[in-house]
Every structure is written in structure tokens, then in C-alpha cells.
Amino acid sequence: FPSHDSLIYRLAYRNRSGTESLMVTHSVKVGTTRTAPSGIRWYELRIASGTPSVFQRSTFAPDSTTYRWMGSIAMDKLGNMAVGYSASSSAIHPAIRYTGRLVSDPLNTMQAENSIIEGTGSQTSRLSRWGDYSAMSVDPVDDCTFWYTNEYLKTDDSFNWSTRIASFKFPSCN
């Protein structure tokens, strides 16, 4: 699972009462060895007087063995953020997981990792694609519910993924 040196789909924009934010993710290597796993690097940029600057950023990698990639980020109406991604290691099949942060949490931090589904299969050939359209978005009806879609495998094979769509929201958002 390679690191990506460029930002990937999807750049999210929010304007909360005049506070403009841009959120984006990419995968980065989290160790110094050639086989070090990847984590999700996330950023929130704020725009003031037309000029964007980094407001907060961090790399989410809560352990040293699991690869995390294909991240996607969004923000609800209160400023709470959620990041969804794929996760895998030599001990686990690709899973769909997420993390998040409340607007009141310390800057540059995410909360504990949560699982949407733990896959029960892995790709068996050297395919070069996975979860290209992983996407986290916020429901426009309540502006609180996060919707996330990504892929996983039920059985080992080369081209038989399934899609999972999940929703959740932070208890503080009504």
C-alpha cells in the first residue's frame, strides 16, 4: 500500500458563519523502514481575507502495523470532522474504518478508530486499484449525519469487491 505524495479525492469545503475551511487527506508512510505502514495525513486549511493557511493537521496512525489509505474527510455544521479509510495488515483483511474529532477536541487530534466492517477476504492478484471513490460527505438534510462509502472483500479473489455505505453522527450534533 503505497503512500501518496499528492492530495487525493475529495477536497471538502465548508463555510460555517463566515469561517471557511478546506479539508483534505492523503496517505503517508509512518516509519523509516522501506516496509513501514501508511497512515492518513489530514489537513484543515482556513481561508482569511482570501488567503488559505493551515489551521490544523496530523497523521492518524494509532498502531505501527496497520496500513491506512484511501482517506476521505468531511465536516458537519458544528465543525466536527470525520475521516473514513481502508485499513489492512498482514494479520487482517482490508477493513473499512473511520475516526473523527469534535470541534472541542484539542487541535491536531483525532479520536479512537471505529470499524464499519472488517473484510473477510483479500485481493489475490497484483491489481493496482482499490477504493478509488472512497467518499465521506455530510447529509444536507440535517447537516449532522456523515455518510461514508468504500469497498471491501467478502472472500479472497482478484476482482470481486463489495461496497459498504454507512452513516453515523456525533451525539453533540442535532
PDB file of C-alpha atoms in Angstrom:
ATOM      1  CA  PHE A   1       0.000   0.000   0.000  1.00  0.00           C
ATOM      2  CA  PRO A   2       1.976   2.971  -1.231  1.00  0.00           C
ATOM      3  CA  SER A   3       2.000   6.418   0.243  1.00  0.00           C
ATOM      4  CA  HIS A   4       0.614   9.161  -1.956  1.00  0.00           C
ATOM      5  CA  ASP A   5       2.698  12.294  -2.288  1.00  0.00           C
ATOM      6  CA  SER A   6      -0.238  14.249  -3.636  1.00  0.00           C
ATOM      7  CA  LEU A   7      -3.613  15.102  -2.158  1.00  0.00           C
ATOM      8  CA  ILE A   8      -6.399  12.809  -3.316  1.00  0.00           C
ATOM      9  CA  TYR A   9     -10.154  12.940  -3.853  1.00  0.00           C
ATOM     10  CA  ARG A  10     -12.065  14.505  -2.072  1.00  0.00           C
ATOM     11  CA  LEU A  11     -11.344  18.104  -1.084  1.00  0.00           C
ATOM     12  CA  ALA A  12     -14.207  19.240   1.180  1.00  0.00           C
ATOM     13  CA  TYR A  13     -15.235  22.874   1.629  1.00  0.00           C
ATOM     14  CA  ARG A  14     -17.299  24.328   4.493  1.00  0.00           C
ATOM     15  CA  ASN A  15     -18.401  27.860   5.262  1.00  0.00           C
ATOM     16  CA  ARG A  16     -19.673  27.987   8.841  1.00  0.00           C
ATOM     17  CA  SER A  17     -20.902  31.514   9.609  1.00  0.00           C
ATOM     18  CA  GLY A  18     -18.041  33.083   7.659  1.00  0.00           C
ATOM     19  CA  THR A  19     -15.342  30.612   8.757  1.00  0.00           C
ATOM     20  CA  GLU A  20     -14.185  28.990   5.525  1.00  0.00           C
ATOM     21  CA  SER A  21     -12.474  25.610   5.826  1.00  0.00           C
ATOM     22  CA  LEU A  22     -10.920  23.255   3.291  1.00  0.00           C
ATOM     23  CA  MET A  23     -10.276  19.657   4.424  1.00  0.00           C
ATOM     24  CA  VAL A  24      -8.247  17.070   2.561  1.00  0.00           C
ATOM     25  CA  THR A  25      -6.309  13.832   3.157  1.00  0.00           C
ATOM     26  CA  HIS A  26      -3.600  11.645   1.679  1.00  0.00           C
ATOM     27  CA  SER A  27      -1.654   8.562   2.761  1.00  0.00           C
ATOM     28  CA  VAL A  28       1.863   8.879   4.126  1.00  0.00           C
ATOM     29  CA  LYS A  29       4.498   6.447   5.306  1.00  0.00           C
ATOM     30  CA  VAL A  30       4.630   6.460   9.136  1.00  0.00           C
ATOM     31  CA  GLY A  31       8.004   4.842   9.747  1.00  0.00           C
ATOM     32  CA  THR A  32      11.550   4.910   8.489  1.00  0.00           C
ATOM     33  CA  THR A  33      11.803   1.397   7.069  1.00  0.00           C
ATOM     34  CA  ARG A  34      11.011   0.504   3.481  1.00  0.00           C
ATOM     35  CA  THR A  35       8.040  -1.576   4.615  1.00  0.00           C
ATOM     36  CA  ALA A  36       6.669   0.900   7.164  1.00  0.00           C
ATOM     37  CA  PRO A  37       2.867   1.131   7.062  1.00  0.00           C
ATOM     38  CA  SER A  38       0.922   4.142   5.874  1.00  0.00           C
ATOM     39  CA  GLY A  39      -1.314   6.452   7.869  1.00  0.00           C
ATOM     40  CA  ILE A  40      -3.885   9.055   6.965  1.00  0.00           C
ATOM     41  CA  ARG A  41      -2.495  12.597   6.890  1.00  0.00           C
ATOM     42  CA  TRP A  42      -5.315  15.120   7.184  1.00  0.00           C
ATOM     43  CA  TYR A  43      -5.426  18.892   6.964  1.00  0.00           C
ATOM     44  CA  GLU A  44      -7.864  21.667   7.732  1.00  0.00           C
ATOM     45  CA  LEU A  45      -6.999  24.895   5.976  1.00  0.00           C
ATOM     46  CA  ARG A  46      -8.810  28.091   6.856  1.00  0.00           C
ATOM     47  CA  ILE A  47      -9.276  30.997   4.462  1.00  0.00           C
ATOM     48  CA  ALA A  48      -8.899  34.500   5.885  1.00  0.00           C
ATOM     49  CA  SER A  49      -9.083  37.538   3.592  1.00  0.00           C
ATOM     50  CA  GLY A  50      -8.857  35.224   0.587  1.00  0.00           C
ATOM     51  CA  THR A  51      -5.634  33.556   1.769  1.00  0.00           C
ATOM     52  CA  PRO A  52      -5.641  29.889   2.846  1.00  0.00           C
ATOM     53  CA  SER A  53      -3.368  28.729   5.667  1.00  0.00           C
ATOM     54  CA  VAL A  54      -3.049  25.507   7.628  1.00  0.00           C
ATOM     55  CA  PHE A  55      -5.252  25.656  10.731  1.00  0.00           C
ATOM     56  CA  GLN A  56      -4.597  22.088  11.884  1.00  0.00           C
ATOM     57  CA  ARG A  57      -3.085  18.866  10.575  1.00  0.00           C
ATOM     58  CA  SER A  58      -1.956  15.497  11.792  1.00  0.00           C
ATOM     59  CA  THR A  59      -1.282  11.923  10.749  1.00  0.00           C
ATOM     60  CA  PHE A  60      -3.666   9.259  12.024  1.00  0.00           C
ATOM     61  CA  ALA A  61      -1.757   6.019  12.636  1.00  0.00           C
ATOM     62  CA  PRO A  62      -2.750   4.585  16.029  1.00  0.00           C
ATOM     63  CA  ASP A  63      -0.555   1.480  15.663  1.00  0.00           C
ATOM     64  CA  SER A  64       2.666   0.525  13.901  1.00  0.00           C
ATOM     65  CA  THR A  65       1.430  -2.457  11.856  1.00  0.00           C
ATOM     66  CA  THR A  66      -1.767  -1.406  10.079  1.00  0.00           C
ATOM     67  CA  TYR A  67      -1.767   0.316   6.708  1.00  0.00           C
ATOM     68  CA  ARG A  68      -4.413   3.041   6.350  1.00  0.00           C
ATOM     69  CA  TRP A  69      -5.165   4.508   2.925  1.00  0.00           C
ATOM     70  CA  MET A  70      -7.855   5.979   0.632  1.00  0.00           C
ATOM     71  CA  GLY A  71      -8.952   8.531   3.218  1.00  0.00           C
ATOM     72  CA  SER A  72     -11.829  10.938   2.803  1.00  0.00           C
ATOM     73  CA  ILE A  73     -12.816  13.733   5.184  1.00  0.00           C
ATOM     74  CA  ALA A  74     -15.865  15.922   5.878  1.00  0.00           C
ATOM     75  CA  MET A  75     -17.138  18.423   8.482  1.00  0.00           C
ATOM     76  CA  ASP A  76     -20.621  18.798   9.968  1.00  0.00           C
ATOM     77  CA  LYS A  77     -22.413  22.077  10.780  1.00  0.00           C
ATOM     78  CA  LEU A  78     -20.786  22.318  14.223  1.00  0.00           C
ATOM     79  CA  GLY A  79     -17.229  21.842  12.932  1.00  0.00           C
ATOM     80  CA  ASN A  80     -16.907  18.179  13.970  1.00  0.00           C
ATOM     81  CA  MET A  81     -14.867  16.194  11.447  1.00  0.00           C
ATOM     82  CA  ALA A  82     -14.871  12.549  10.324  1.00  0.00           C
ATOM     83  CA  VAL A  83     -12.312  10.655   8.243  1.00  0.00           C
ATOM     84  CA  GLY A  84     -13.074   7.294   6.598  1.00  0.00           C
ATOM     85  CA  TYR A  85     -10.432   4.993   5.085  1.00  0.00           C
ATOM     86  CA  SER A  86      -9.362   1.439   4.290  1.00  0.00           C
ATOM     87  CA  ALA A  87      -7.204  -0.449   6.810  1.00  0.00           C
ATOM     88  CA  SER A  88      -5.237  -3.687   6.435  1.00  0.00           C
ATOM     89  CA  SER A  89      -2.154  -5.533   7.642  1.00  0.00           C
ATOM     90  CA  SER A  90      -0.554  -8.948   7.301  1.00  0.00           C
ATOM     91  CA  ALA A  91      -2.927 -10.076  10.081  1.00  0.00           C
ATOM     92  CA  ILE A  92      -6.215  -8.518   8.887  1.00  0.00           C
ATOM     93  CA  HIS A  93      -8.119  -8.410   5.608  1.00  0.00           C
ATOM     94  CA  PRO A  94      -8.935  -4.924   4.253  1.00  0.00           C
ATOM     95  CA  ALA A  95     -11.472  -3.240   6.515  1.00  0.00           C
ATOM     96  CA  ILE A  96     -13.492  -0.041   6.356  1.00  0.00           C
ATOM     97  CA  ARG A  97     -12.818   2.199   9.344  1.00  0.00           C
ATOM     98  CA  TYR A  98     -13.204   5.784  10.472  1.00  0.00           C
ATOM     99  CA  THR A  99     -12.148   8.257  13.092  1.00  0.00           C
ATOM    100  CA  GLY A 100     -13.283  11.734  13.962  1.00  0.00           C
ATOM    101  CA  ARG A 101     -12.884  14.751  16.153  1.00  0.00           C
ATOM    102  CA  LEU A 102     -15.238  17.103  17.911  1.00  0.00           C
ATOM    103  CA  VAL A 103     -14.729  20.797  17.329  1.00  0.00           C
ATOM    104  CA  SER A 104     -13.967  20.996  21.091  1.00  0.00           C
ATOM    105  CA  ASP A 105     -11.171  18.364  20.930  1.00  0.00           C
ATOM    106  CA  PRO A 106      -7.558  19.572  21.075  1.00  0.00           C
ATOM    107  CA  LEU A 107      -6.303  20.792  17.694  1.00  0.00           C
ATOM    108  CA  ASN A 108      -4.423  18.292  15.522  1.00  0.00           C
ATOM    109  CA  THR A 109      -6.042  15.241  17.152  1.00  0.00           C
ATOM    110  CA  MET A 110      -8.486  12.519  16.170  1.00  0.00           C
ATOM    111  CA  GLN A 111     -10.415  10.214  18.487  1.00  0.00           C
ATOM    112  CA  ALA A 112     -10.302   6.398  18.641  1.00  0.00           C
ATOM    113  CA  GLU A 113     -10.648   4.326  15.485  1.00  0.00           C
ATOM    114  CA  ASN A 114     -14.020   2.702  14.729  1.00  0.00           C
ATOM    115  CA  SER A 115     -14.866  -0.160  12.380  1.00  0.00           C
ATOM    116  CA  ILE A 116     -17.660  -0.047   9.820  1.00  0.00           C
ATOM    117  CA  ILE A 117     -16.913  -3.563   8.552  1.00  0.00           C
ATOM    118  CA  GLU A 118     -13.956  -5.908   8.830  1.00  0.00           C
ATOM    119  CA  GLY A 119     -13.388  -7.556   5.475  1.00  0.00           C
ATOM    120  CA  THR A 120     -13.186 -11.345   5.233  1.00  0.00           C
ATOM    121  CA  GLY A 121     -11.163 -11.523   2.019  1.00  0.00           C
ATOM    122  CA  SER A 122      -8.143 -10.024   0.258  1.00  0.00           C
ATOM    123  CA  GLN A 123      -7.152  -9.351  -3.350  1.00  0.00           C
ATOM    124  CA  THR A 124      -5.199 -12.316  -4.718  1.00  0.00           C
ATOM    125  CA  SER A 125      -3.559 -10.709  -7.726  1.00  0.00           C
ATOM    126  CA  ARG A 126      -1.494  -7.612  -8.211  1.00  0.00           C
ATOM    127  CA  LEU A 127      -4.356  -5.264  -9.056  1.00  0.00           C
ATOM    128  CA  SER A 128      -3.349  -1.628  -8.742  1.00  0.00           C
ATOM    129  CA  ARG A 129      -6.732  -0.182  -7.769  1.00  0.00           C
ATOM    130  CA  TRP A 130      -8.590  -0.034  -4.511  1.00  0.00           C
ATOM    131  CA  GLY A 131     -11.382   2.187  -3.222  1.00  0.00           C
ATOM    132  CA  ASP A 132     -10.880   4.915  -5.809  1.00  0.00           C
ATOM    133  CA  TYR A 133     -14.128   6.560  -4.871  1.00  0.00           C
ATOM    134  CA  SER A 134     -13.935   6.354  -1.098  1.00  0.00           C
ATOM    135  CA  ALA A 135     -16.060   9.308  -0.013  1.00  0.00           C
ATOM    136  CA  MET A 136     -17.139  10.921   3.261  1.00  0.00           C
ATOM    137  CA  SER A 137     -19.913  13.504   2.992  1.00  0.00           C
ATOM    138  CA  VAL A 138     -22.455  15.215   5.229  1.00  0.00           C
ATOM    139  CA  ASP A 139     -26.189  14.814   4.743  1.00  0.00           C
ATOM    140  CA  PRO A 140     -27.635  18.169   3.595  1.00  0.00           C
ATOM    141  CA  VAL A 141     -30.962  17.420   5.337  1.00  0.00           C
ATOM    142  CA  ASP A 142     -29.660  17.615   8.932  1.00  0.00           C
ATOM    143  CA  ASP A 143     -26.044  18.754   8.300  1.00  0.00           C
ATOM    144  CA  CYS A 144     -25.012  16.317  11.074  1.00  0.00           C
ATOM    145  CA  THR A 145     -25.127  12.816   9.588  1.00  0.00           C
ATOM    146  CA  PHE A 146     -21.916  11.626   7.940  1.00  0.00           C
ATOM    147  CA  TRP A 147     -22.289   9.189   5.037  1.00  0.00           C
ATOM    148  CA  TYR A 148     -19.289   7.098   4.043  1.00  0.00           C
ATOM    149  CA  THR A 149     -18.815   4.651   1.181  1.00  0.00           C
ATOM    150  CA  ASN A 150     -15.846   2.395   0.437  1.00  0.00           C
ATOM    151  CA  GLU A 151     -15.074  -1.115  -0.759  1.00  0.00           C
ATOM    152  CA  TYR A 152     -14.173  -4.375   0.976  1.00  0.00           C
ATOM    153  CA  LEU A 153     -13.939  -8.049   0.042  1.00  0.00           C
ATOM    154  CA  LYS A 154     -16.071 -10.899   1.371  1.00  0.00           C
ATOM    155  CA  THR A 155     -13.760 -13.617   0.001  1.00  0.00           C
ATOM    156  CA  ASP A 156     -10.248 -13.877  -1.419  1.00  0.00           C
ATOM    157  CA  ASP A 157     -10.264 -13.160  -5.155  1.00  0.00           C
ATOM    158  CA  SER A 158      -8.847 -10.758  -7.698  1.00  0.00           C
ATOM    159  CA  PHE A 159     -11.833  -8.654  -8.741  1.00  0.00           C
ATOM    160  CA  ASN A 160     -14.895  -9.188  -6.553  1.00  0.00           C
ATOM    161  CA  TRP A 161     -15.253  -6.250  -4.197  1.00  0.00           C
ATOM    162  CA  SER A 162     -18.391  -5.244  -2.354  1.00  0.00           C
ATOM    163  CA  THR A 163     -19.472  -1.710  -1.486  1.00  0.00           C
ATOM    164  CA  ARG A 164     -20.489  -0.629   2.005  1.00  0.00           C
ATOM    165  CA  ILE A 165     -22.406   2.562   2.718  1.00  0.00           C
ATOM    166  CA  ALA A 166     -22.550   3.616   6.364  1.00  0.00           C
ATOM    167  CA  SER A 167     -23.873   6.578   8.295  1.00  0.00           C
ATOM    168  CA  PHE A 168     -23.189   7.981  11.750  1.00  0.00           C
ATOM    169  CA  LYS A 169     -23.224  11.276  13.601  1.00  0.00           C
ATOM    170  CA  PHE A 170     -21.701  12.735  16.715  1.00  0.00           C
ATOM    171  CA  PRO A 171     -24.139  12.817  19.683  1.00  0.00           C
ATOM    172  CA  SER A 172     -23.480  16.547  20.123  1.00  0.00           C
ATOM    173  CA  CYS A 173     -24.915  17.361  16.680  1.00  0.00           C
ATOM    174  CA  ASN A 174     -28.711  17.621  16.463  1.00  0.00           C
TER     175      ASN A 174
END
